[in-house]
Short mmCIF file of C-alpha atoms and ligand atoms in Angstrom, two decimals:
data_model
loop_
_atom_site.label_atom_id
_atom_site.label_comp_id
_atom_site.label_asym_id
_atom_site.label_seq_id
_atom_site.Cartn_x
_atom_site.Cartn_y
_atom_site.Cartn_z
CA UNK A 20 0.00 0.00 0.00
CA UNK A 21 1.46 3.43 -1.01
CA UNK A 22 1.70 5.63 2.16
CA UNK A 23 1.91 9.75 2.27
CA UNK A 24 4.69 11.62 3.95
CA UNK A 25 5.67 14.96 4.31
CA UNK A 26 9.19 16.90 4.74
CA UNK A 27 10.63 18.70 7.33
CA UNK A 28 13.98 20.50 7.10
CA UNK A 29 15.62 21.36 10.72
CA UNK A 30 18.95 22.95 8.33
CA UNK A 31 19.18 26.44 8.43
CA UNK A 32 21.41 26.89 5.71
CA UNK A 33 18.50 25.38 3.38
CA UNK A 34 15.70 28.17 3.93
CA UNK A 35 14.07 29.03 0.35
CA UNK A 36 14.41 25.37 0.16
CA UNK A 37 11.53 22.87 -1.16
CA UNK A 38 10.59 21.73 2.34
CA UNK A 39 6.93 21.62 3.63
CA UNK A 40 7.61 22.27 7.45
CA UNK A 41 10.50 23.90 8.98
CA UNK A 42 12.36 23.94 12.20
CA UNK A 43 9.60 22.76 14.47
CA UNK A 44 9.42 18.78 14.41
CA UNK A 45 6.81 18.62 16.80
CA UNK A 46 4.85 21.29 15.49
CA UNK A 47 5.60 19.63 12.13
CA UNK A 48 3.91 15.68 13.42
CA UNK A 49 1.54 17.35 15.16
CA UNK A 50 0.22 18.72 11.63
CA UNK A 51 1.40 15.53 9.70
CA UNK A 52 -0.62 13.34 12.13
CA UNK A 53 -3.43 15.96 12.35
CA UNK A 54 -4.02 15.90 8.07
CA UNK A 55 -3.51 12.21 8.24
CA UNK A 56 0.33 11.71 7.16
CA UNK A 57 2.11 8.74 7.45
CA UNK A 58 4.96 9.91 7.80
CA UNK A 59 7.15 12.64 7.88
CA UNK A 60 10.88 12.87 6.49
CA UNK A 61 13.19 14.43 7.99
CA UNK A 62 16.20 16.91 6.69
CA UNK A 63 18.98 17.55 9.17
CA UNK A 64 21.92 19.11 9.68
CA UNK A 65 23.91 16.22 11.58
CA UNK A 66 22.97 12.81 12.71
CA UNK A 67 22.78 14.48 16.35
CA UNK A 68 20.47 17.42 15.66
CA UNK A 69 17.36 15.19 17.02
CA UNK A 70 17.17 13.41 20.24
CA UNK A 71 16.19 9.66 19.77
CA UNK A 72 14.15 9.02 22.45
CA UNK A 73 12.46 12.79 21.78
CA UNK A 74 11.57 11.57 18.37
CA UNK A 75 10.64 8.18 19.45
CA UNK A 76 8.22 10.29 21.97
CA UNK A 77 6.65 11.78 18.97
CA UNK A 78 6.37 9.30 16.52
CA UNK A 79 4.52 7.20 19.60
CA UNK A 80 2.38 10.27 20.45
CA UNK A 81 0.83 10.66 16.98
CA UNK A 82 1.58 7.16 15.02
CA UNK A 83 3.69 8.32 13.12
CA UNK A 84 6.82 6.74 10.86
CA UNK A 85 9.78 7.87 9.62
CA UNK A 86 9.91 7.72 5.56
CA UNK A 87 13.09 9.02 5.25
CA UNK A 88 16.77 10.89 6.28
CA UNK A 89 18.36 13.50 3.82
CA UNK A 90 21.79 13.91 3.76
CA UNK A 91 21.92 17.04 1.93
CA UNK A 92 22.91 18.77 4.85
CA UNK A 93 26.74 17.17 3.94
CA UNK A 94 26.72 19.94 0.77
CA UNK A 95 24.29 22.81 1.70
CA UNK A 96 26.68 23.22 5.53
CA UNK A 97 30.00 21.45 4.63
CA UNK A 98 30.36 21.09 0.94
CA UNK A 99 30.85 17.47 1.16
CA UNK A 100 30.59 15.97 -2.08
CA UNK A 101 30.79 12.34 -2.47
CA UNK A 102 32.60 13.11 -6.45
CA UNK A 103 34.97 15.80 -5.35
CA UNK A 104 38.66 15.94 -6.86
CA UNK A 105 39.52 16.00 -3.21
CA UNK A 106 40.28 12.71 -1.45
CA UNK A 107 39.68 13.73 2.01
CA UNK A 108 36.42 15.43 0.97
CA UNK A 109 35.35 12.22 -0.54
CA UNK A 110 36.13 10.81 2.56
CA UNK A 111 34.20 13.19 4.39
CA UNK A 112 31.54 12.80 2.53
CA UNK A 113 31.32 9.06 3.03
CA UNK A 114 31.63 9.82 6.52
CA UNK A 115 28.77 12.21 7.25
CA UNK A 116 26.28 9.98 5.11
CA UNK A 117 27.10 6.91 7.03
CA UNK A 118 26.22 8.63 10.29
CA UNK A 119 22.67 9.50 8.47
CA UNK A 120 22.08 6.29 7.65
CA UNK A 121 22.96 4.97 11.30
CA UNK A 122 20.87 7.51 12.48
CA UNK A 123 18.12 6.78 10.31
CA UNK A 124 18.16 2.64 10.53
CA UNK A 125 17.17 3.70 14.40
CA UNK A 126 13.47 4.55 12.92
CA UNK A 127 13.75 2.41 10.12
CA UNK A 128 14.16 5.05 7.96
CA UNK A 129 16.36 4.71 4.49
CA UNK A 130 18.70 7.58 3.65
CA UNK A 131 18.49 9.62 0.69
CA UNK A 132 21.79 10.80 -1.69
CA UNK A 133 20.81 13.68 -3.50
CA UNK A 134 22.59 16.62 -4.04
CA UNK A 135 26.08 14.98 -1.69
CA UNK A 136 26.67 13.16 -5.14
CA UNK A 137 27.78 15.82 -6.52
CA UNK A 138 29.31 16.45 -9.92
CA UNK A 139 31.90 16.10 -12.33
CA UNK A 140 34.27 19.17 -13.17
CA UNK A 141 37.57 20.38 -13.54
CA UNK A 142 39.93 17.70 -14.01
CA UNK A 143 37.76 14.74 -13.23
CA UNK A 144 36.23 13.47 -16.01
CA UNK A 145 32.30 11.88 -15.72
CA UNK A 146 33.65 8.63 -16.11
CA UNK A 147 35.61 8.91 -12.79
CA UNK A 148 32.90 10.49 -10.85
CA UNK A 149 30.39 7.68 -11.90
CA UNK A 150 33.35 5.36 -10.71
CA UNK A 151 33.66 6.99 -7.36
CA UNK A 152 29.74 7.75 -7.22
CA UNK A 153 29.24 3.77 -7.71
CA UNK A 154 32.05 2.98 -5.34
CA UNK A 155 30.77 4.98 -2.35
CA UNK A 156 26.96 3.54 -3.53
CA UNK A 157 28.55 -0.13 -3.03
CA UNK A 158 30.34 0.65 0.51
CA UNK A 159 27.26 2.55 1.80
CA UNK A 160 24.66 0.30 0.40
CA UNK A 161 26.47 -2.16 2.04
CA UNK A 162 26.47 -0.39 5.02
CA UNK A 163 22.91 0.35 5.14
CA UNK A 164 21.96 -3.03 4.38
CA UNK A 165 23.73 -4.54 7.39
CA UNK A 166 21.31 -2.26 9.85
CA UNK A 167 18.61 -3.07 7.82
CA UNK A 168 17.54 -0.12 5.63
CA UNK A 169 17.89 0.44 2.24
CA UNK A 170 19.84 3.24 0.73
CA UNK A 171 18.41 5.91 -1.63
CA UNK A 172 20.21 7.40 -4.73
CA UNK A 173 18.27 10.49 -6.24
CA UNK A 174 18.63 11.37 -9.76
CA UNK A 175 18.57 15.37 -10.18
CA UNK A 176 17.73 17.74 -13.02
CA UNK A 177 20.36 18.91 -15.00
CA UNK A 178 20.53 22.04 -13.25
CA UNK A 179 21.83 20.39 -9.78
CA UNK A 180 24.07 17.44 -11.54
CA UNK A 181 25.52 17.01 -14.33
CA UNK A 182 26.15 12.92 -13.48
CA UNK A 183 23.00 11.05 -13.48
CA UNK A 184 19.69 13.14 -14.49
CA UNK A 185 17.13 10.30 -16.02
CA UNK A 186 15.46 6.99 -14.25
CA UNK A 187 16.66 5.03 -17.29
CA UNK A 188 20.90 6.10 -16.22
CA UNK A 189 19.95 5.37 -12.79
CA UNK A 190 18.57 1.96 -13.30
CA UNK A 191 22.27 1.26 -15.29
CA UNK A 192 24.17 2.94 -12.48
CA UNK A 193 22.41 0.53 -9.85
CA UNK A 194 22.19 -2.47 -11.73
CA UNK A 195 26.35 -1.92 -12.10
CA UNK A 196 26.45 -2.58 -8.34
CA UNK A 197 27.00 -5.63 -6.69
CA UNK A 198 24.78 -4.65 -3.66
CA UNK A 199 21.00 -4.20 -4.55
CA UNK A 200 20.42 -2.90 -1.50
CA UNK A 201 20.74 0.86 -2.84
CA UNK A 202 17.13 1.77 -4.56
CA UNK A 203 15.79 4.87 -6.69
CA UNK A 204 14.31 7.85 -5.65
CA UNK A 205 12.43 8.96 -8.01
CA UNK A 206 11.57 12.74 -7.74
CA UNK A 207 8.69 13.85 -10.17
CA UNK A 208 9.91 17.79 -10.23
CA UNK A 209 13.13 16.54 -11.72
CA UNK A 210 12.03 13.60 -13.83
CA UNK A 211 8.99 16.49 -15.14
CA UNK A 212 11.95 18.34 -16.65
CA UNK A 213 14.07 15.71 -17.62
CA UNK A 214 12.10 12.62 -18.82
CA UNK A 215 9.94 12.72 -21.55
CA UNK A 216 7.21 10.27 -19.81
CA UNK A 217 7.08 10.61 -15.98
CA UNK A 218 4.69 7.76 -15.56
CA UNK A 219 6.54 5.74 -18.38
CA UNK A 220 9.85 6.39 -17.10
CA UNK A 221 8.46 5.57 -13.51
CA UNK A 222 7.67 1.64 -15.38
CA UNK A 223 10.87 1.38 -16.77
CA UNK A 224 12.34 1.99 -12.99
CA UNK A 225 10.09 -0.85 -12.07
CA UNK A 226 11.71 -2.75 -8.84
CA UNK A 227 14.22 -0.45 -8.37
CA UNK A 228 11.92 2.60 -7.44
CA UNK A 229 12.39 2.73 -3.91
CA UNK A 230 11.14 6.39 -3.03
CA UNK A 231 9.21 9.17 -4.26
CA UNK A 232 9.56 12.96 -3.82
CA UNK A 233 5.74 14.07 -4.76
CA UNK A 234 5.09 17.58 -6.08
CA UNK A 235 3.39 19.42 -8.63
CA UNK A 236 5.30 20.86 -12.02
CA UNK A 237 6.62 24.20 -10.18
CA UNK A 238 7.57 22.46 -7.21
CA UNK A 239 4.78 23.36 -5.13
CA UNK A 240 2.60 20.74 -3.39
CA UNK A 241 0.72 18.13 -5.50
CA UNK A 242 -2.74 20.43 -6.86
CA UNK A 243 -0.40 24.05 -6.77
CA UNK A 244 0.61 23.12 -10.67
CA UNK A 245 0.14 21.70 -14.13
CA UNK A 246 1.45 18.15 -13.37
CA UNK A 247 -0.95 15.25 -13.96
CA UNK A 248 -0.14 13.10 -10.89
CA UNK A 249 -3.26 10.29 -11.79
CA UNK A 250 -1.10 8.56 -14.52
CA UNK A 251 2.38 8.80 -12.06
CA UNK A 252 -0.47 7.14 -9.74
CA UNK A 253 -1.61 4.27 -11.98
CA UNK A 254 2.59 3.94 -13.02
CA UNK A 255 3.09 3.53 -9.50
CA UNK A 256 0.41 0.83 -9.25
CA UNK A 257 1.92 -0.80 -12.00
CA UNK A 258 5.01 -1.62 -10.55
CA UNK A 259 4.05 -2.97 -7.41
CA UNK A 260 4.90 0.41 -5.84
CA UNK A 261 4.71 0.08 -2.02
CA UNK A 262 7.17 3.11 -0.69
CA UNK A 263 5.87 6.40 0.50
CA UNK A 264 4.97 9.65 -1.86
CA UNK A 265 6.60 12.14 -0.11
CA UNK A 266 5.78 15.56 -0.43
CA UNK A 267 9.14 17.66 -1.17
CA UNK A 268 7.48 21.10 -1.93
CA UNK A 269 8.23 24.56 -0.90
CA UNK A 270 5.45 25.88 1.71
CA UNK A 271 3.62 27.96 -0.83
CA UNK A 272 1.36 30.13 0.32
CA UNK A 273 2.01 28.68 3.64
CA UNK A 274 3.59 24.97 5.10
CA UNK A 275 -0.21 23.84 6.50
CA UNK A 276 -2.09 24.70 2.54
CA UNK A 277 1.37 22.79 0.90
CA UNK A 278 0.29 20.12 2.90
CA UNK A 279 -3.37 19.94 2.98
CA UNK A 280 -3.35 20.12 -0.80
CA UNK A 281 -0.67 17.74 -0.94
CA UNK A 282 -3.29 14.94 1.01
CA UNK A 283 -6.05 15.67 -0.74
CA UNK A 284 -4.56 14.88 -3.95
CA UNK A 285 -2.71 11.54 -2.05
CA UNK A 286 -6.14 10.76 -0.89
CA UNK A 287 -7.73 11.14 -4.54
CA UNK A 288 -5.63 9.15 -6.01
CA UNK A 289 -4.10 6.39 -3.08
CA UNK A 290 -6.94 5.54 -1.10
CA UNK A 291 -7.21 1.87 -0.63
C1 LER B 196 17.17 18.36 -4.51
O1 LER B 196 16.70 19.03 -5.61
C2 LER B 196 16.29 17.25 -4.14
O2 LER B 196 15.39 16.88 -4.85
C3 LER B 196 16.57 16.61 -2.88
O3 LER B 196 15.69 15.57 -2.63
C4 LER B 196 18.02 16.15 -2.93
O4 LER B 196 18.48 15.70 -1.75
MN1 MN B 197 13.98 15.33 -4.24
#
């Protein structure tokens, strides 16, 4: 069954970012569990930023899971990049992601790689940042897989990465790996811009669609744009689909209309 979740960013650095709620977790599950969320997932800047047995509290309090950690807080505070030309950033990199995904795997929540993948420039060519992309994808993967979570790899629009942009690159990059414990998260703002068939491209994902950031065509919640979300729905169906659609949106006009609209449209189109 496809569940609903909502994001919360606790990172400073990332205001003007497409986050639902910000700063306020409790206020934030309070409202998820109030509009009938799932879930909520959760943006912070450090593994350390939330107290475990606080969260545990409020998860308890209002039924609520975790659908998943970003570790975007890596770039946005530190400028980690898991491609960088710089070994000891790479390293860093590595490092701050695998205390994400510890942190995570405590409420059974994957971690997400989206923008700490990075890029290719300067001197390093594509073909080595796909090589160290896939090597730190194996290592983590691995990691995750021992604590029993899966790992998430993002694909971004053009604009943010100039590695992997399309499900169908993705899919190769994964299926390279020995590990298939790292799955897709497939992100309908950047997939509406670079794919030319979201819900097609969605099929062609298949098993390996793991995640799914849920948003209209101008990045505001699901019902703010021009996106047809019924055939990403049916797609989704398709596939066996049984993650969370997660609503990565900016909170326009405010966080609690982002996420009322986003439900109703969840609710339209997901109820059982
Ligand atoms: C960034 O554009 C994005 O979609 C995030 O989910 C990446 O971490
Ligand atoms: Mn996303």
């Amino acid at each position: 069954m496809i569940q609903s979740a909502i994001t919360v960013s606790l990172v400073k650095e990332a205001e003007g970012g497409p986050f639902v709620y910000w700063h306020d977790l409790p206020g934030a599950c309070a409202k998820a569990a109030e509009l009938g969320f799932d879930a909520v997932e959760i943006f912070a800047p450090n593994p350390d930023a939330v107290d475990d047995d606080e969260l545990k509290a409020l998860l308890e309090k209002h039924s609520l899971k975790v659908a998943a950690v970003g570790t975007g807080g890596g770039w946005v505070i530190h400028k980690l990049m898991l491609t960088s030309a710089d070994p000891e950033i790479r390293a860093k990199a590595r490092e701050f992601i695998r205390g994400i995904i510890d942190w995570g795997a405590v409420f059974g929540a994957p971690a997400i790689i989206g923008s700490m993948q990075g890029r290719f420039e300067g001197d390093v060519s594509k073909e080595q940042a796909l090589e160290w992309l896939a090597e730190a994808l194996e290592d983590l993967g691995a990691h995750a897989a021992a604590l029993g979570v899966p790992l998430f790899y993002e694909p971004l629009n053009r604009y943010e990465t100039n590695l992997i942009n399309r499900t169908e690159d993705g899919v190769r990059l994964l299926e390279g790996l020995t590990t298939d414990n790292v799955k897709l998260l497939s992100d309908v703002f950047h997939m509406n811009i670079e794919e030319a068939n979201i819900a097609d491209a969605l099929r062609s994902g298949g098993k390996h669609v793991g995640h799914v950031h849920f948003v209209d065509s101008n990045r505001r919640a699901t019902g703010m744009g021009h996106m047809d979300h019924a055939p990403i729905a049916d797609a989704l169906r398709e596939i066996g689909y049984e993650g969370y659609v997660s609503a990565e949106a900016f909170p326009i006009p405010s966080s609690d209309e982002a996420a009322r609209s986003t439900i109703e449209v969840c609710r339209k189109l997901f109820a059982s």
